[in-house]
JSON list of C-alpha atoms and ligand atoms in Angstrom, two decimals:
[
{"chain": "V", "resi": 387, "resn": "MET", "atom": "CA", "xyz": [2.85, 9.58, 10.97]},
{"chain": "V", "resi": 388, "resn": "PRO", "atom": "CA", "xyz": [0.69, 7.24, 13.02]},
{"chain": "V", "resi": 389, "resn": "GLY", "atom": "CA", "xyz": [-3.00, 7.79, 12.71]},
{"chain": "V", "resi": 390, "resn": "GLN", "atom": "CA", "xyz": [-2.79, 9.12, 9.20]},
{"chain": "V", "resi": 391, "resn": "THR", "atom": "CA", "xyz": [-5.38, 7.50, 7.00]},
{"chain": "V", "resi": 392, "resn": "ILE", "atom": "CA", "xyz": [-4.85, 6.26, 3.47]},
{"chain": "V", "resi": 393, "resn": "THR", "atom": "CA", "xyz": [-7.04, 7.82, 0.84]},
{"chain": "V", "resi": 394, "resn": "SER", "atom": "CA", "xyz": [-8.57, 5.35, -1.57]},
{"chain": "V", "resi": 395, "resn": "SER", "atom": "CA", "xyz": [-11.39, 5.10, -4.09]},
{"chain": "V", "resi": 396, "resn": "LYS", "atom": "CA", "xyz": [-14.23, 2.65, -3.92]},
{"chain": "V", "resi": 397, "resn": "CYS", "atom": "CA", "xyz": [-16.00, 1.67, -7.11]},
{"chain": "V", "resi": 398, "resn": "ASN", "atom": "CA", "xyz": [-19.74, 1.69, -6.65]},
{"chain": "V", "resi": 399, "resn": "ARG", "atom": "CA", "xyz": [-20.16, -0.81, -9.45]},
{"chain": "V", "resi": 400, "resn": "CYS", "atom": "CA", "xyz": [-17.75, -3.64, -8.58]},
{"chain": "V", "resi": 401, "resn": "LYS", "atom": "CA", "xyz": [-17.16, -2.54, -4.95]},
{"chain": "V", "resi": 402, "resn": "ARG", "atom": "CA", "xyz": [-13.41, -2.82, -5.27]},
{"chain": "V", "resi": 403, "resn": "VAL", "atom": "CA", "xyz": [-11.25, -0.40, -3.35]},
{"chain": "V", "resi": 404, "resn": "ILE", "atom": "CA", "xyz": [-8.26, 1.14, -5.09]},
{"chain": "V", "resi": 405, "resn": "VAL", "atom": "CA", "xyz": [-5.18, 2.87, -3.67]},
{"chain": "V", "resi": 406, "resn": "PRO", "atom": "CA", "xyz": [-4.05, 5.42, -4.68]},
{"chain": "V", "resi": 407, "resn": "PRO", "atom": "CA", "xyz": [-7.47, 6.90, -5.54]},
{"chain": "V", "resi": 408, "resn": "ARG", "atom": "CA", "xyz": [-8.50, 7.14, -9.17]},
{"chain": "V", "resi": 409, "resn": "GLU", "atom": "CA", "xyz": [-11.37, 8.70, -11.00]},
{"chain": "V", "resi": 410, "resn": "THR", "atom": "CA", "xyz": [-11.90, 5.65, -13.17]},
{"chain": "V", "resi": 411, "resn": "CYS", "atom": "CA", "xyz": [-12.15, 2.08, -11.94]},
{"chain": "V", "resi": 412, "resn": "PRO", "atom": "CA", "xyz": [-9.29, 0.00, -13.40]},
{"chain": "V", "resi": 413, "resn": "TYR", "atom": "CA", "xyz": [-11.52, -3.09, -13.23]},
{"chain": "V", "resi": 414, "resn": "CYS", "atom": "CA", "xyz": [-14.73, -1.75, -14.75]},
{"chain": "V", "resi": 415, "resn": "GLY", "atom": "CA", "xyz": [-13.19, 0.75, -17.13]},
{"chain": "V", "resi": 416, "resn": "LYS", "atom": "CA", "xyz": [-15.16, 3.91, -17.81]},
{"chain": "V", "resi": 417, "resn": "SER", "atom": "CA", "xyz": [-17.19, 4.43, -14.68]},
{"chain": "V", "resi": 418, "resn": "ALA", "atom": "CA", "xyz": [-16.49, 8.07, -14.07]},
{"chain": "V", "resi": 419, "resn": "GLY", "atom": "CA", "xyz": [-18.74, 9.40, -11.34]},
{"chain": "V", "resi": 420, "resn": "LEU", "atom": "CA", "xyz": [-19.10, 6.06, -9.67]},
{"chain": "V", "resi": 421, "resn": "MET", "atom": "CA", "xyz": [-15.99, 6.31, -7.57]},
{"chain": "V", "resi": 422, "resn": "GLU", "atom": "CA", "xyz": [-16.34, 7.22, -3.93]},
{"chain": "V", "resi": 423, "resn": "THR", "atom": "CA", "xyz": [-13.48, 8.46, -1.76]},
{"chain": "V", "resi": 424, "resn": "LEU", "atom": "CA", "xyz": [-12.73, 6.37, 1.27]},
{"chain": "V", "resi": 425, "resn": "GLU", "atom": "CA", "xyz": [-10.25, 6.84, 4.11]},
{"chain": "V", "resi": 426, "resn": "LEU", "atom": "CA", "xyz": [-8.72, 3.58, 5.33]},
{"chain": "V", "resi": 427, "resn": "PRO", "atom": "CA", "xyz": [-6.83, 2.95, 8.55]},
{"chain": "V", "resi": 428, "resn": "PRO", "atom": "CA", "xyz": [-3.07, 2.73, 7.84]},
{"chain": "V", "resi": 429, "resn": "ARG", "atom": "CA", "xyz": [-2.78, -0.91, 8.77]},
{"chain": "V", "resi": 430, "resn": "GLY", "atom": "CA", "xyz": [-2.78, -4.05, 6.65]},
{"chain": "V", "resi": 431, "resn": "VAL", "atom": "CA", "xyz": [-1.55, -7.57, 6.11]},
{"chain": "V", "resi": 432, "resn": "ILE", "atom": "CA", "xyz": [1.29, -8.68, 3.85]},
{"chain": "V", "resi": 433, "resn": "GLN", "atom": "CA", "xyz": [0.08, -10.77, 0.91]},
{"chain": "V", "resi": 434, "resn": "SER", "atom": "CA", "xyz": [3.41, -11.22, -0.80]},
{"chain": "V", "resi": 435, "resn": "HIS", "atom": "CA", "xyz": [6.83, -9.66, -0.66]},
{"chain": "V", "resi": 436, "resn": "THR", "atom": "CA", "xyz": [10.15, -9.53, -2.40]},
{"chain": "V", "resi": 437, "resn": "THR", "atom": "CA", "xyz": [13.60, -8.13, -1.79]},
{"chain": "V", "resi": 438, "resn": "LEU", "atom": "CA", "xyz": [15.44, -6.34, -4.55]},
{"chain": "V", "resi": 439, "resn": "ARG", "atom": "CA", "xyz": [19.21, -6.79, -4.39]},
{"chain": "V", "resi": 440, "resn": "MET", "atom": "CA", "xyz": [19.68, -4.25, -7.17]},
{"chain": "V", "resi": 441, "resn": "PRO", "atom": "CA", "xyz": [16.95, -1.66, -6.60]},
{"chain": "V", "resi": 442, "resn": "PRO", "atom": "CA", "xyz": [16.33, 1.31, -8.90]},
{"chain": "V", "resi": 443, "resn": "GLU", "atom": "CA", "xyz": [18.59, 4.32, -8.56]},
{"chain": "V", "resi": 444, "resn": "GLY", "atom": "CA", "xyz": [17.94, 6.32, -5.43]},
{"chain": "V", "resi": 445, "resn": "PHE", "atom": "CA", "xyz": [17.15, 3.32, -3.26]},
{"chain": "V", "resi": 446, "resn": "LYS", "atom": "CA", "xyz": [19.40, 1.50, -0.84]},
{"chain": "V", "resi": 447, "resn": "ALA", "atom": "CA", "xyz": [19.98, -2.22, -1.31]},
{"chain": "V", "resi": 448, "resn": "PRO", "atom": "CA", "xyz": [18.51, -4.51, -0.24]},
{"chain": "V", "resi": 449, "resn": "LEU", "atom": "CA", "xyz": [15.10, -2.97, -0.83]},
{"chain": "V", "resi": 450, "resn": "SER", "atom": "CA", "xyz": [12.09, -4.78, 0.58]},
{"chain": "V", "resi": 451, "resn": "MET", "atom": "CA", "xyz": [8.77, -4.42, -1.17]},
{"chain": "V", "resi": 452, "resn": "ALA", "atom": "CA", "xyz": [5.47, -5.88, -0.09]},
{"chain": "V", "resi": 453, "resn": "LEU", "atom": "CA", "xyz": [1.96, -6.12, -1.42]},
{"chain": "V", "resi": 454, "resn": "VAL", "atom": "CA", "xyz": [-0.25, -5.18, 1.52]},
{"chain": "V", "resi": 455, "resn": "GLU", "atom": "CA", "xyz": [-3.97, -5.73, 1.81]},
{"chain": "V", "resi": 456, "resn": "LEU", "atom": "CA", "xyz": [-5.84, -3.05, 3.72]},
{"chain": "V", "resi": 457, "resn": "GLU", "atom": "CA", "xyz": [-9.40, -3.06, 4.94]},
{"chain": "V", "resi": 458, "resn": "GLN", "atom": "CA", "xyz": [-11.99, -3.76, 2.25]},
{"chain": "V", "resi": 459, "resn": "GLY", "atom": "CA", "xyz": [-9.47, -5.65, 0.14]},
{"chain": "V", "resi": 460, "resn": "ALA", "atom": "CA", "xyz": [-7.51, -2.65, -1.11]},
{"chain": "V", "resi": 461, "resn": "LEU", "atom": "CA", "xyz": [-4.03, -3.65, -2.22]},
{"chain": "V", "resi": 462, "resn": "ILE", "atom": "CA", "xyz": [-1.02, -1.36, -2.16]},
{"chain": "V", "resi": 463, "resn": "LEU", "atom": "CA", "xyz": [2.61, -1.89, -2.98]},
{"chain": "V", "resi": 464, "resn": "CYS", "atom": "CA", "xyz": [4.81, -0.63, -0.15]},
{"chain": "V", "resi": 465, "resn": "LEU", "atom": "CA", "xyz": [8.51, -0.20, 0.43]},
{"chain": "V", "resi": 466, "resn": "GLY", "atom": "CA", "xyz": [10.20, -1.52, 3.52]},
{"chain": "V", "resi": 467, "resn": "SER", "atom": "CA", "xyz": [11.17, 1.07, 6.08]},
{"chain": "V", "resi": 468, "resn": "GLU", "atom": "CA", "xyz": [14.89, 1.65, 5.96]},
{"chain": "V", "resi": 469, "resn": "GLN", "atom": "CA", "xyz": [15.23, 1.28, 9.70]},
{"chain": "V", "resi": 470, "resn": "SER", "atom": "CA", "xyz": [13.54, -2.08, 9.76]},
{"chain": "V", "resi": 471, "resn": "SER", "atom": "CA", "xyz": [15.65, -5.18, 9.46]},
{"chain": "V", "resi": 472, "resn": "LEU", "atom": "CA", "xyz": [12.96, -7.52, 10.73]},
{"chain": "V", "resi": 473, "resn": "PRO", "atom": "CA", "xyz": [12.27, -10.56, 8.58]},
{"chain": "V", "resi": 474, "resn": "ILE", "atom": "CA", "xyz": [9.06, -10.22, 6.58]},
{"chain": "V", "resi": 475, "resn": "ASN", "atom": "CA", "xyz": [6.47, -12.95, 6.37]},
{"chain": "V", "resi": 476, "resn": "ILE", "atom": "CA", "xyz": [3.24, -13.34, 4.48]},
{"chain": "V", "resi": 477, "resn": "GLY", "atom": "CA", "xyz": [0.44, -12.70, 6.94]},
{"chain": "V", "resi": 478, "resn": "ASP", "atom": "CA", "xyz": [2.38, -10.18, 9.00]},
{"chain": "V", "resi": 479, "resn": "THR", "atom": "CA", "xyz": [0.44, -7.17, 10.19]},
{"chain": "V", "resi": 480, "resn": "VAL", "atom": "CA", "xyz": [2.05, -3.91, 9.15]},
{"chain": "V", "resi": 481, "resn": "ASP", "atom": "CA", "xyz": [1.59, -0.21, 9.71]},
{"chain": "V", "resi": 482, "resn": "ILE", "atom": "CA", "xyz": [1.67, 1.92, 6.58]},
{"chain": "V", "resi": 483, "resn": "GLU", "atom": "CA", "xyz": [3.08, 5.39, 6.45]},
{"chain": "V", "resi": 484, "resn": "LEU", "atom": "CA", "xyz": [4.19, 7.86, 3.83]},
{"chain": "V", "resi": 485, "resn": "ASP", "atom": "CA", "xyz": [7.87, 8.69, 3.60]},
{"chain": "V", "resi": 486, "resn": "SER", "atom": "CA", "xyz": [9.28, 12.13, 2.84]},
{"chain": "V", "resi": 487, "resn": "GLN", "atom": "CA", "xyz": [8.72, 11.48, -0.87]},
{"chain": "V", "resi": 488, "resn": "GLU", "atom": "CA", "xyz": [5.10, 10.45, -0.41]},
{"chain": "V", "resi": 489, "resn": "ARG", "atom": "CA", "xyz": [5.78, 6.79, -1.05]},
{"chain": "V", "resi": 490, "resn": "PHE", "atom": "CA", "xyz": [4.00, 4.12, 0.95]},
{"chain": "V", "resi": 491, "resn": "CYS", "atom": "CA", "xyz": [6.26, 2.37, 3.44]},
{"chain": "V", "resi": 492, "resn": "PHE", "atom": "CA", "xyz": [5.42, -0.50, 5.71]},
{"chain": "V", "resi": 493, "resn": "ARG", "atom": "CA", "xyz": [6.65, -1.39, 9.15]},
{"chain": "V", "resi": 494, "resn": "VAL", "atom": "CA", "xyz": [6.01, -4.79, 10.70]},
{"chain": "V", "resi": 495, "resn": "VAL", "atom": "CA", "xyz": [3.94, -4.57, 13.86]},
{"chain": "V", "resi": 496, "resn": "SER", "atom": "CA", "xyz": [5.63, -6.75, 16.44]},
{"chain": "S", "resi": 1279, "resn": "ZN", "atom": "ZN1", "xyz": [-15.26, -1.15, -10.63]}
]
């Protein structure tokens, strides 16, 4: 769904942004109460990617996965959209959306 934002948490101590949101910062450890909810635009840049020839059960091969950096440095692992057969490159701009199972999927913006 275009326009849908991605909910994340920002740590008020180390300023890192985490997706999906958590109550405790994975970098600082016990910082309960210091996390702030943030809505990020569903667009990012591919930092690295891989293609699984033998993906886990329930996925179609080949399965593309990419680590995508959103605004404020938040990193999320996304699955390739099934419809997309475009080659993936580091540095590509992608749109992020949730699939029917609430998993993050990316689509290269051409
Ligand atoms: Zn932190």
